[in-house]
């Protein structure tokens, strides 16, 4: 298996009749999935999603793919193909369309309905092309065939892209549930037919490659939810992804069976389920749904709240319930069900929410203590089936952390794919498919792009480092007035600290050292206020580190009299 080298050069020109694949996100992480395919100077984008921030990225709302690679080639993009409607595959579409609004968006009916609603908030009217499984469509030099795949959201599609360089099959997110709630199975017959024609590169979901066997069928969740509902004495809160239509359907069914009403909580939950119901993907039993205001007047044993926040997101409904600052007040005897799996990196946030809810007296049911969720991603057994059905010439694992990609590559090798035909790439690594062989040929810059409030890309790693320093070590400001003509400090240094346990009086000890250092610097010819500020920063920093064992952010200000 070919591993990318961290010091890869910029890629050479793409050979004639070669196909280039560059992942701008989704390789080495679970989120912000985006792949760019290039053939004969034209581009096809597959997915354009977001990554959600972790604890070490304070203040960040979303993380986008890095569009720098395609920023100067927006007119070369034929279309954006969206495999399904989860945020990690569609969430960054508005930010790409800000750069060119008329790029056609291609996807299934539900996927494009979710995207269109999201774009409305950004005041963008998109160009939409609805496709369904079994359809083919041509976008410039790219012939696309769409294949039904099963996932944790309805209407997911894999896409087979054929050019003069060969056929690439991109699964998107998928699994092989043989008893799906909507009866729509992964189309292995289409996979087999594509395999017979020849799949030159198989880009395949890796998220569950380390998990042996097969994913549990979705239908097995219904009886577990039914049992939890039967035991619940008071209110029930179920948290799930706002796009998990199947799970919401099971909650509606269980609530209806137990004489409970359901109130949707969270803007994205209300929006997405409204769309799903309108398009016929969600079957709402008569009279089950109620408004949140109406729910407050119902008896505790007659209400279910269907909420967002299953990943511990700080501003989502469930986190606010755990903190006691939501209109739904969770209390003793209530039951909370976390109907989702843990996305890597979110563990601490989720456990914090679980502990908060438990402290309030709720019974918390989650995937660790009950079968209330199954993954939407194929496990190792399912992936082996796919490799054996397709017999791909080359394999490029996608969608997962490095360990997932490596595990997926190893599965491919076990089924007979030559090790030198398994390409393990990370974000920014350039893979060329030339003469039937896929190989790493270089890399392009591909960093994180942070969305912070209304700013996109303005926050850098240095700013995040400053935020972490402020949060963990505190802040010290130092102010002094100097007369460079006489070489004397006329006022100060005034030292104030924030976010530190010590009283400001402790800094009286270092004030004489700061005065001496400033006067020595002036005597030595330093008259620039920036130089003098750095002298103060150095003296204070060394003293604080030695005396208080801290490394705070230090902001020195020197004013010349």
Coordinates of C-alpha atoms in Angstrom, one line a residue, residues 34 88 117 231 242 264 341 414 418 448 501 513:
X34 CA -14.9 16.7 -0.7
X88 CA -20.4 16.4 6.5
X117 CA -33.4 24.9 2.3
X231 CA -40.5 1.5 30.8
X242 CA -31.3 16.3 12.4
X264 CA -39.5 18.5 17.4
X341 CA -22.9 6.7 17.5
X414 CA -6.9 -9.6 1.6
X418 CA -2.3 -5.9 -5.2
X448 CA -8.4 23.9 7.7
X501 CA -5.6 32.6 40.6
X513 CA 13.0 44.3 37.5

